[in-house]
GROMACS .gro file of C-alpha atoms in nm:
model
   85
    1UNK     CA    1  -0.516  -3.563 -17.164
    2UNK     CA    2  -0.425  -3.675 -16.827
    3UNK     CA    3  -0.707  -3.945 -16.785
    4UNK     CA    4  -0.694  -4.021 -17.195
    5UNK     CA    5  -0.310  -4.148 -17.144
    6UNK     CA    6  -0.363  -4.270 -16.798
    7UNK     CA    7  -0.016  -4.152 -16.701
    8UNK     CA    8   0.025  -4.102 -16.338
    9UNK     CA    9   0.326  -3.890 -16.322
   10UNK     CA   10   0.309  -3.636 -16.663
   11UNK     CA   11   0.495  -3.282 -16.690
   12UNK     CA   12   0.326  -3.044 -16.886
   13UNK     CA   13   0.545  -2.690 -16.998
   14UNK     CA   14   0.348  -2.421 -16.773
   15UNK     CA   15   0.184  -2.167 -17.081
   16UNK     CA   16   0.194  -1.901 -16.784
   17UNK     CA   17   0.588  -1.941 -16.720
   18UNK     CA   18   0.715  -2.198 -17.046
   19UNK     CA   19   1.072  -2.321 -16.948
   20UNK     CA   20   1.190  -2.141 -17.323
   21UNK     CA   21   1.470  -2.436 -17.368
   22UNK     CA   22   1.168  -2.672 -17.448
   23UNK     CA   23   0.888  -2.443 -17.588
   24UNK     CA   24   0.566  -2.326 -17.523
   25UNK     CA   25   0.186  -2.396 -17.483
   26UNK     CA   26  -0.022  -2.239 -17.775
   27UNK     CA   27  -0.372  -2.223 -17.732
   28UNK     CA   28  -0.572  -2.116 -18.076
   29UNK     CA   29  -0.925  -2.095 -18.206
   30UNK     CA   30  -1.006  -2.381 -18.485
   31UNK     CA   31  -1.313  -2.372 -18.618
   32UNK     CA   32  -1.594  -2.444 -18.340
   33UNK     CA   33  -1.370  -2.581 -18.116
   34UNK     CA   34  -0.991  -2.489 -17.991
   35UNK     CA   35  -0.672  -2.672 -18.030
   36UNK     CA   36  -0.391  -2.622 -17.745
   37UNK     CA   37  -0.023  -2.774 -17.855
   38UNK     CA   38   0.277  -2.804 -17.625
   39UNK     CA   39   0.505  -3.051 -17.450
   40UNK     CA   40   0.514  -3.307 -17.220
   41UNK     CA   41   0.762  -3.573 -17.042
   42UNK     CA   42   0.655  -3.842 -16.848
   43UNK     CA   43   0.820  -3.912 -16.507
   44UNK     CA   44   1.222  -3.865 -16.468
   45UNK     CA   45   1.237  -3.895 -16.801
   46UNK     CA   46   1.416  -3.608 -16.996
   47UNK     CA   47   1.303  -3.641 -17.340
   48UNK     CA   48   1.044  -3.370 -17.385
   49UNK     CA   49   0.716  -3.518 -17.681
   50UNK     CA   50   0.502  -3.244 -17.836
   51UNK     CA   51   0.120  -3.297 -17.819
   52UNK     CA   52  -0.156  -3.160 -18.050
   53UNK     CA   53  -0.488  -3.151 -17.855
   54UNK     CA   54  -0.813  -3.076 -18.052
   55UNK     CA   55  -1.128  -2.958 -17.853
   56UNK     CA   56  -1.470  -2.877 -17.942
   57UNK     CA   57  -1.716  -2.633 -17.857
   58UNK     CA   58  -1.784  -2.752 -17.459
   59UNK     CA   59  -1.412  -2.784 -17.424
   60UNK     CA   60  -1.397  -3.177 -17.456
   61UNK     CA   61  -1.093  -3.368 -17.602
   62UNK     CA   62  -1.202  -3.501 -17.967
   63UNK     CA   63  -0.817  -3.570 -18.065
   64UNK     CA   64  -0.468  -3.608 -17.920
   65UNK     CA   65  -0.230  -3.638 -18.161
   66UNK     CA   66   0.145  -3.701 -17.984
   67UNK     CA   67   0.531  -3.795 -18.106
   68UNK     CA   68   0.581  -4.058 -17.812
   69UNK     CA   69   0.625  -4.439 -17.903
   70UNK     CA   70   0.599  -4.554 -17.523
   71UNK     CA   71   0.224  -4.478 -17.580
   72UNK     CA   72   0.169  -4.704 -17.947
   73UNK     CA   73  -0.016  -4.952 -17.705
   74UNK     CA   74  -0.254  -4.700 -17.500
   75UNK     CA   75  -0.323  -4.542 -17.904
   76UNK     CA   76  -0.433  -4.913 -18.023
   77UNK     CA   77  -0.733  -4.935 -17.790
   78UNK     CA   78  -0.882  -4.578 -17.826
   79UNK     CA   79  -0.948  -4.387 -18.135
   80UNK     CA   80  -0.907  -4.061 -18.009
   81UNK     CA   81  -0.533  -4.072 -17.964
   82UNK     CA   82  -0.284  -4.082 -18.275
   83UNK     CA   83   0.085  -4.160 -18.243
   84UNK     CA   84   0.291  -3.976 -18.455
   85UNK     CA   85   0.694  -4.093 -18.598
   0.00000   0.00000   0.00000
């Protein structure tokens, strides 16, 4: 996700110690792959954006899907991320 959004400074919620005033990291089977949801800010910035990543078998991104309009322009050049209102 990290290199996908090529955000230098990015906050994920820890899944081993979730700060429960924004949420938590959920990491599930889907079919032959996984999917791990959560949140994420980016910098000093206090607005927390939930994030949908899809993975397959070998563990590699195949879809982000994240509610974030500073990224619209990083989401127009690569196919494997989806901005969501």
């Amino acid at each position: 996700m990290l290199e996908t959004l090529a955000i230098g400074d990015l906050e994920l919620v820890d899944p081993l110690a979730p700060d429960r005033k924004v949420g938590k990291t959920y990491i599930y089977r889907s079919g032959d792959g996984w999917e791990v949801s959560g949140y994420y800010r980016r910098g000093e910035s206090k607005a927390w954006h939930p994030y949908l990543i899809s993975l397959d078998a070998s563990l590699a991104m195949t879809h982000l899907r994240v509610r974030d309009n500073a990224l619209l322009d990083a989401a127009a050049d690569n196919p494997v991320v989806e901005v969501v209102p």
